[in-house]
CSV table of C-alpha atoms in Angstrom, one decimal:
chain,number,residue,atom,x,y,z
A,199,UNK,CA,0.1,-0.3,-0.3
A,200,UNK,CA,1.8,3.0,-1.2
A,201,UNK,CA,1.3,5.9,1.7
A,202,UNK,CA,3.6,8.2,0.5
A,203,UNK,CA,2.2,11.1,-1.9
A,204,UNK,CA,3.5,11.3,-4.6
A,205,UNK,CA,5.9,14.6,-5.5
A,206,UNK,CA,3.5,15.5,-8.5
A,207,UNK,CA,0.6,15.6,-5.9
A,208,UNK,CA,2.5,18.0,-3.5
A,209,UNK,CA,3.4,20.3,-5.9
A,210,UNK,CA,0.2,21.1,-7.4
A,211,UNK,CA,-1.4,21.1,-3.7
A,212,UNK,CA,0.6,24.1,-3.1
A,213,UNK,CA,0.3,25.6,-6.8
A,214,UNK,CA,-4.0,25.6,-7.0
A,215,UNK,CA,-6.1,24.2,-4.5
A,216,UNK,CA,-9.3,22.3,-5.8
A,217,UNK,CA,-12.3,21.2,-4.1
A,218,UNK,CA,-10.2,18.3,-1.5
A,219,UNK,CA,-12.2,14.6,-1.7
A,220,UNK,CA,-12.3,14.9,2.2
A,221,UNK,CA,-13.9,12.4,5.0
A,222,UNK,CA,-16.6,14.1,4.4
A,223,UNK,CA,-17.3,11.4,1.9
A,224,UNK,CA,-16.9,8.4,3.2
A,225,UNK,CA,-15.8,4.7,1.9
A,226,UNK,CA,-19.7,3.0,1.2
A,227,UNK,CA,-22.1,2.8,-0.8
A,228,UNK,CA,-22.9,6.9,-2.1
A,229,UNK,CA,-27.2,6.4,-2.5
A,230,UNK,CA,-28.7,9.2,-4.8
A,231,UNK,CA,-32.1,10.0,-4.1
A,232,UNK,CA,-35.0,9.2,-6.7
A,233,UNK,CA,-35.3,13.6,-7.3
A,234,UNK,CA,-31.5,13.6,-7.6
A,235,UNK,CA,-31.1,10.1,-10.4
A,236,UNK,CA,-33.9,11.5,-11.7
A,237,UNK,CA,-32.5,15.8,-12.7
A,238,UNK,CA,-29.5,14.2,-14.0
A,239,UNK,CA,-31.0,12.4,-16.0
A,240,UNK,CA,-32.9,14.6,-17.2
A,241,UNK,CA,-29.7,17.1,-18.2
A,242,UNK,CA,-28.4,14.3,-19.6
A,243,UNK,CA,-30.4,13.1,-22.3
A,244,UNK,CA,-30.1,16.8,-23.7
A,245,UNK,CA,-25.8,16.2,-23.1
A,246,UNK,CA,-23.5,15.9,-26.6
A,247,UNK,CA,-21.1,14.5,-25.1
A,248,UNK,CA,-18.4,14.7,-27.8
A,249,UNK,CA,-19.2,18.0,-27.1
A,250,UNK,CA,-19.2,17.8,-23.3
A,251,UNK,CA,-16.2,15.2,-23.0
A,252,UNK,CA,-14.1,17.3,-25.1
A,253,UNK,CA,-14.5,21.1,-23.7
A,254,UNK,CA,-14.2,19.5,-20.5
A,255,UNK,CA,-11.1,17.5,-20.8
A,256,UNK,CA,-9.2,20.5,-23.0
A,257,UNK,CA,-10.6,22.9,-19.6
A,258,UNK,CA,-8.7,20.3,-17.2
A,259,UNK,CA,-5.5,21.1,-19.0
A,260,UNK,CA,-6.5,24.6,-20.4
A,261,UNK,CA,-6.8,25.6,-15.9
A,262,UNK,CA,-5.0,23.2,-14.0
A,263,UNK,CA,-1.7,22.7,-17.2
A,264,UNK,CA,0.2,20.1,-15.2
A,265,UNK,CA,-1.9,17.7,-16.2
A,266,UNK,CA,-0.5,17.9,-18.9
A,267,UNK,CA,1.4,16.3,-18.5
A,268,UNK,CA,-0.6,13.0,-18.6
A,269,UNK,CA,-1.6,13.8,-21.8
A,270,UNK,CA,2.3,14.0,-23.2
A,271,UNK,CA,1.8,11.3,-25.8
A,272,UNK,CA,-1.3,13.8,-27.5
A,273,UNK,CA,0.8,16.5,-29.0
A,274,UNK,CA,0.3,20.2,-29.9
A,275,UNK,CA,-1.4,21.4,-26.6
A,276,UNK,CA,1.0,24.6,-26.4
A,277,UNK,CA,-1.8,27.1,-26.3
A,278,UNK,CA,-5.7,27.4,-25.7
A,279,UNK,CA,-6.5,26.9,-29.2
A,280,UNK,CA,-4.2,23.9,-30.3
A,281,UNK,CA,-5.8,21.9,-26.5
A,282,UNK,CA,-9.7,23.0,-27.8
A,283,UNK,CA,-8.9,21.8,-31.5
A,284,UNK,CA,-6.3,18.6,-31.3
A,285,UNK,CA,-8.1,15.3,-31.9
A,286,UNK,CA,-7.3,13.4,-29.8
A,287,UNK,CA,-8.1,15.8,-26.8
A,288,UNK,CA,-11.4,15.1,-28.3
A,289,UNK,CA,-12.0,11.8,-28.7
A,290,UNK,CA,-10.1,11.0,-25.4
A,291,UNK,CA,-13.0,13.2,-23.8
A,292,UNK,CA,-15.5,11.7,-25.8
A,293,UNK,CA,-14.6,8.2,-24.2
A,294,UNK,CA,-13.8,10.2,-20.5
A,295,UNK,CA,-18.0,11.3,-20.6
A,296,UNK,CA,-18.8,8.4,-22.4
A,297,UNK,CA,-18.1,6.2,-19.0
A,298,UNK,CA,-19.9,9.0,-17.6
A,299,UNK,CA,-22.9,7.9,-19.8
A,300,UNK,CA,-22.4,4.9,-18.5
A,301,UNK,CA,-22.3,5.8,-14.2
A,302,UNK,CA,-25.5,7.5,-15.2
A,303,UNK,CA,-27.4,4.5,-15.8
A,304,UNK,CA,-25.6,2.8,-12.5
A,305,UNK,CA,-25.8,5.0,-10.1
A,306,UNK,CA,-27.0,3.0,-7.3
A,307,UNK,CA,-22.8,0.8,-7.9
A,308,UNK,CA,-20.4,2.9,-9.4
A,309,UNK,CA,-17.8,1.1,-7.4
A,310,UNK,CA,-19.6,-2.2,-9.1
A,311,UNK,CA,-19.0,-0.2,-12.3
A,312,UNK,CA,-15.8,1.6,-12.1
A,313,UNK,CA,-14.1,-1.8,-11.3
A,314,UNK,CA,-12.0,-2.3,-14.5
A,315,UNK,CA,-11.1,1.8,-14.6
A,316,UNK,CA,-9.9,2.0,-11.6
A,317,UNK,CA,-7.3,-0.9,-11.7
A,318,UNK,CA,-6.8,0.6,-15.1
A,319,UNK,CA,-5.9,4.3,-13.5
A,320,UNK,CA,-4.8,3.2,-9.8
A,321,UNK,CA,-2.4,0.2,-10.2
A,322,UNK,CA,-1.4,-0.2,-14.2
A,323,UNK,CA,1.4,1.6,-15.5
A,324,UNK,CA,1.6,3.5,-17.9
A,325,UNK,CA,5.3,3.5,-20.0
A,326,UNK,CA,5.1,5.7,-22.7
A,327,UNK,CA,7.0,4.0,-25.2
A,328,UNK,CA,8.4,7.0,-26.7
A,329,UNK,CA,9.8,8.8,-23.9
A,330,UNK,CA,10.6,5.6,-22.2
A,331,UNK,CA,9.6,7.1,-18.6
A,332,UNK,CA,7.1,5.7,-16.3
A,333,UNK,CA,4.6,7.7,-14.0
A,334,UNK,CA,3.0,4.9,-11.6
A,335,UNK,CA,-0.8,5.5,-12.4
A,336,UNK,CA,-1.5,6.4,-8.6
A,337,UNK,CA,-1.1,10.5,-10.1
A,338,UNK,CA,-4.4,9.5,-11.4
A,339,UNK,CA,-6.3,9.7,-7.8
A,340,UNK,CA,-8.8,10.8,-6.5
A,341,UNK,CA,-7.6,14.7,-6.0
A,342,UNK,CA,-6.9,14.7,-11.1
A,343,UNK,CA,-10.4,13.1,-11.3
A,344,UNK,CA,-11.8,15.7,-8.8
A,345,UNK,CA,-10.8,18.5,-10.9
A,346,UNK,CA,-12.4,16.8,-14.6
A,347,UNK,CA,-15.5,16.4,-12.3
A,348,UNK,CA,-15.6,19.7,-11.6
A,349,UNK,CA,-14.8,21.2,-15.2
A,350,UNK,CA,-17.7,18.9,-16.1
A,351,UNK,CA,-20.2,21.2,-14.1
A,352,UNK,CA,-18.5,24.0,-15.8
A,353,UNK,CA,-18.9,23.4,-18.6
A,354,UNK,CA,-22.3,22.2,-18.3
A,355,UNK,CA,-23.0,25.5,-16.5
A,356,UNK,CA,-22.1,27.5,-19.7
A,357,UNK,CA,-24.2,25.1,-21.5
A,358,UNK,CA,-26.9,24.8,-20.1
A,359,UNK,CA,-27.7,27.5,-17.8
A,360,UNK,CA,-31.7,27.3,-17.6
A,361,UNK,CA,-32.3,23.9,-16.6
A,362,UNK,CA,-28.6,24.3,-14.4
A,363,UNK,CA,-30.3,24.7,-10.9
A,364,UNK,CA,-28.5,24.8,-7.9
A,365,UNK,CA,-30.4,21.1,-6.8
A,366,UNK,CA,-28.8,19.8,-10.7
A,367,UNK,CA,-25.3,21.6,-9.2
A,368,UNK,CA,-26.2,19.2,-6.4
A,369,UNK,CA,-27.1,16.2,-8.1
A,370,UNK,CA,-23.7,16.6,-10.7
A,371,UNK,CA,-21.6,17.9,-7.5
A,372,UNK,CA,-21.9,14.0,-5.8
A,373,UNK,CA,-22.5,12.7,-8.9
A,374,UNK,CA,-18.7,14.0,-10.0
A,375,UNK,CA,-17.5,13.2,-6.3
A,376,UNK,CA,-18.6,9.8,-6.0
A,377,UNK,CA,-17.4,8.6,-9.4
A,378,UNK,CA,-13.6,10.3,-8.4
A,379,UNK,CA,-14.1,8.1,-5.3
A,380,UNK,CA,-15.1,5.0,-7.3
A,381,UNK,CA,-12.2,5.9,-9.8
A,382,UNK,CA,-9.3,5.7,-7.0
A,383,UNK,CA,-11.3,3.3,-4.9
A,384,UNK,CA,-8.8,-0.2,-5.5
A,385,UNK,CA,-5.7,2.9,-5.0
A,386,UNK,CA,-6.9,3.5,-1.5
B,572,UNK,CA,0.6,35.5,-8.9
B,573,UNK,CA,-1.1,37.3,-12.9
B,574,UNK,CA,0.4,38.6,-15.6
B,575,UNK,CA,-0.5,42.1,-16.7
B,576,UNK,CA,-2.6,40.1,-19.5
B,577,UNK,CA,-4.1,38.0,-17.2
B,578,UNK,CA,-5.1,41.4,-14.2
B,579,UNK,CA,-7.2,43.2,-17.4
B,580,UNK,CA,-9.1,40.1,-18.9
B,581,UNK,CA,-9.9,39.8,-14.7
B,582,UNK,CA,-11.4,43.4,-14.6
B,583,UNK,CA,-11.8,43.5,-18.0
B,584,UNK,CA,-14.9,40.5,-17.6
B,585,UNK,CA,-15.8,41.8,-13.8
B,586,UNK,CA,-17.3,44.8,-15.3
B,587,UNK,CA,-20.0,42.9,-17.4
B,588,UNK,CA,-21.0,40.6,-14.0
B,589,UNK,CA,-24.0,41.5,-12.2
B,590,UNK,CA,-22.2,41.4,-8.7
B,591,UNK,CA,-25.3,41.6,-7.0
B,592,UNK,CA,-27.3,38.7,-8.7
B,593,UNK,CA,-23.9,36.8,-8.6
B,594,UNK,CA,-23.1,37.6,-4.9
B,595,UNK,CA,-26.3,36.0,-3.9
B,596,UNK,CA,-26.5,33.1,-6.3
B,597,UNK,CA,-22.8,31.5,-5.2
B,598,UNK,CA,-23.4,32.4,-2.1
B,599,UNK,CA,-26.8,30.7,-1.7
B,600,UNK,CA,-25.8,27.4,-4.0
B,601,UNK,CA,-22.9,27.3,-1.5
B,602,UNK,CA,-25.2,26.3,0.5
B,603,UNK,CA,-27.8,23.9,-1.3
B,604,UNK,CA,-24.5,22.0,-2.7
B,605,UNK,CA,-22.0,21.3,0.3
B,606,UNK,CA,-25.0,21.8,3.0
B,607,UNK,CA,-22.5,21.8,5.9
B,608,UNK,CA,-21.7,25.4,5.0
B,609,UNK,CA,-25.2,26.4,6.3
B,610,UNK,CA,-24.0,25.8,9.4
B,611,UNK,CA,-22.7,28.9,9.8
B,612,UNK,CA,-25.5,30.3,8.8
B,613,UNK,CA,-28.8,29.3,11.2
B,614,UNK,CA,-29.4,33.4,12.4
B,615,UNK,CA,-30.0,33.3,8.5
B,616,UNK,CA,-34.1,31.8,9.3
B,617,UNK,CA,-35.2,29.3,6.5
B,618,UNK,CA,-32.7,27.0,4.4
B,619,UNK,CA,-34.8,24.3,4.6
B,620,UNK,CA,-34.9,23.8,0.4
B,621,UNK,CA,-33.6,24.6,-2.3
B,622,UNK,CA,-36.0,27.3,-2.6
B,623,UNK,CA,-36.1,28.8,0.4
B,624,UNK,CA,-32.3,29.1,0.3
B,625,UNK,CA,-32.5,31.4,-2.6
B,626,UNK,CA,-34.8,33.3,-1.7
B,627,UNK,CA,-33.9,33.8,1.4
B,628,UNK,CA,-33.3,37.6,2.1
B,629,UNK,CA,-30.4,37.7,4.4
B,630,UNK,CA,-28.7,35.0,2.1
B,631,UNK,CA,-28.9,37.2,-0.8
B,632,UNK,CA,-28.5,40.7,0.8
B,633,UNK,CA,-24.6,38.5,2.8
B,634,UNK,CA,-24.1,36.7,-0.6
B,635,UNK,CA,-24.0,41.1,-1.7
B,636,UNK,CA,-21.2,41.6,0.8
B,637,UNK,CA,-19.1,39.0,0.0
B,638,UNK,CA,-18.5,39.5,-3.4
B,639,UNK,CA,-18.6,43.1,-2.9
B,640,UNK,CA,-15.5,42.5,-0.5
B,641,UNK,CA,-14.6,39.8,-3.7
B,642,UNK,CA,-15.0,42.8,-6.5
B,643,UNK,CA,-12.9,44.9,-3.6
B,644,UNK,CA,-10.1,42.4,-3.4
B,645,UNK,CA,-9.8,42.4,-7.4
B,646,UNK,CA,-7.8,45.3,-6.8
B,647,UNK,CA,-5.3,44.7,-4.9
B,648,UNK,CA,-4.4,41.3,-7.6
B,649,UNK,CA,-1.0,42.4,-6.0
B,650,UNK,CA,-1.1,42.6,-2.3
B,651,UNK,CA,-4.6,39.7,-1.9
B,652,UNK,CA,-2.8,39.1,1.7
B,653,UNK,CA,-2.9,42.6,2.6
B,654,UNK,CA,-6.1,43.0,1.4
B,655,UNK,CA,-7.9,40.9,2.9
B,656,UNK,CA,-5.6,40.8,5.9
B,657,UNK,CA,-8.7,41.8,8.6
B,658,UNK,CA,-11.5,39.6,6.9
B,659,UNK,CA,-9.5,37.0,8.1
B,660,UNK,CA,-8.7,37.5,11.1
B,661,UNK,CA,-12.1,38.4,11.6
B,662,UNK,CA,-13.2,34.7,9.7
B,663,UNK,CA,-11.0,32.6,12.3
B,664,UNK,CA,-11.4,34.9,15.3
B,665,UNK,CA,-14.7,35.8,15.0
B,666,UNK,CA,-16.3,33.7,12.6
B,667,UNK,CA,-14.7,30.2,13.3
B,668,UNK,CA,-15.3,29.2,10.5
B,669,UNK,CA,-12.9,26.3,8.4
B,670,UNK,CA,-10.5,27.7,5.4
B,671,UNK,CA,-11.7,24.5,3.1
B,672,UNK,CA,-14.7,26.5,2.8
B,673,UNK,CA,-13.5,29.2,1.4
B,674,UNK,CA,-11.7,27.4,-1.2
B,675,UNK,CA,-15.4,25.1,-2.2
B,676,UNK,CA,-17.0,29.2,-2.3
B,677,UNK,CA,-14.7,30.2,-4.8
B,678,UNK,CA,-15.2,27.5,-6.5
B,679,UNK,CA,-19.0,27.4,-6.7
B,680,UNK,CA,-18.7,31.5,-7.8
B,681,UNK,CA,-16.4,30.1,-10.9
B,682,UNK,CA,-19.7,27.9,-12.1
B,683,UNK,CA,-22.2,30.3,-11.4
B,684,UNK,CA,-19.9,32.9,-13.1
B,685,UNK,CA,-20.3,30.2,-15.8
B,686,UNK,CA,-23.6,29.5,-16.5
B,687,UNK,CA,-24.2,33.6,-16.3
B,688,UNK,CA,-21.7,33.7,-19.2
B,689,UNK,CA,-21.6,31.0,-21.9
B,690,UNK,CA,-18.9,30.5,-23.1
B,691,UNK,CA,-18.3,33.9,-23.4
B,692,UNK,CA,-16.2,32.2,-19.7
B,693,UNK,CA,-13.3,30.5,-22.2
B,694,UNK,CA,-10.9,27.7,-20.8
B,695,UNK,CA,-8.4,30.7,-20.3
B,696,UNK,CA,-11.0,33.8,-18.3
B,697,UNK,CA,-11.5,29.8,-16.8
B,698,UNK,CA,-7.9,29.8,-15.9
B,699,UNK,CA,-7.2,33.3,-14.4
B,700,UNK,CA,-10.3,33.6,-11.9
B,701,UNK,CA,-9.5,30.0,-11.2
B,702,UNK,CA,-5.5,31.4,-10.1
B,703,UNK,CA,-7.7,34.4,-8.7
B,704,UNK,CA,-10.6,32.8,-6.5
B,705,UNK,CA,-7.3,30.5,-4.9
B,706,UNK,CA,-5.5,33.5,-3.7
B,707,UNK,CA,-8.8,35.1,-2.3
B,708,UNK,CA,-8.7,32.0,-0.2
B,709,UNK,CA,-5.6,31.5,0.6
B,710,UNK,CA,-5.6,34.8,1.5
B,711,UNK,CA,-8.1,34.5,3.9
B,712,UNK,CA,-7.1,32.1,5.3
B,713,UNK,CA,-2.9,33.8,5.6
B,714,UNK,CA,-4.3,35.0,9.1
B,715,UNK,CA,-6.1,31.5,11.0
B,716,UNK,CA,-3.9,30.6,13.8
């Protein structure tokens, strides 16, 4: 069990202070009320997965630039327009948001739903064959997943100003936190 | 902390922000999305439902007050710690607010700005504002002991 906080994360925490996933979310099943599930599903039905996914990932890379190191193989990330137009960013963003779509169908068992993805993100070493660099996937802890979750919320807010009520924001914040938690489950 | 261009972008954009509305909404959403924050506002009356929170006149008034202070801080981006020194002491010594909550409010403010300004709230503008809210949160926590 790794106890040492990775240096990159320690550096990141001193630079920017997003919400920390703290003991406020215990490691038990998260329960969503009927209203929360209905709210999430109603907004999801209107979401363009390609647009929201790619923009969310792009915003992560722009607002928190150190996350770009997780995507070294993606090519040109040197400017806002390069990131927004990068086809690999778009493709991966779409992939991430499709995964969210799956989460929404299984809101009562997010840990089970994300078991494979959790292992992928947390346990397997990532090897970049071009550079022969490895970085342990524990950098993909709940910290980073939570940042991406927050980006999804912001993109939803920009696209759906009317539908994104406080209750909608609360339901989606709960969902993104729970997904981040589920993704980190295999690490913890 | 911010380059000259970033400062110009932030203050330029802030000129379009309806501080009263955004302040009230940001505080209201904080209380709805992170319900434990309501413990600091029990004397505000009815916070029992999201609608009650968002319509609560004390929430609106206090939200405006908070964002007025934030606006004032934007004039001192080079010395946020100095600008927020007194408020930092107040929040620690008198109000006993966990500084973690300043980051939460900062994040909610960014969401509210995104909601009100849509595509105009570009990723780069979001990045600039994230630096500002982080700086303000740090400044508010600075005098804690």
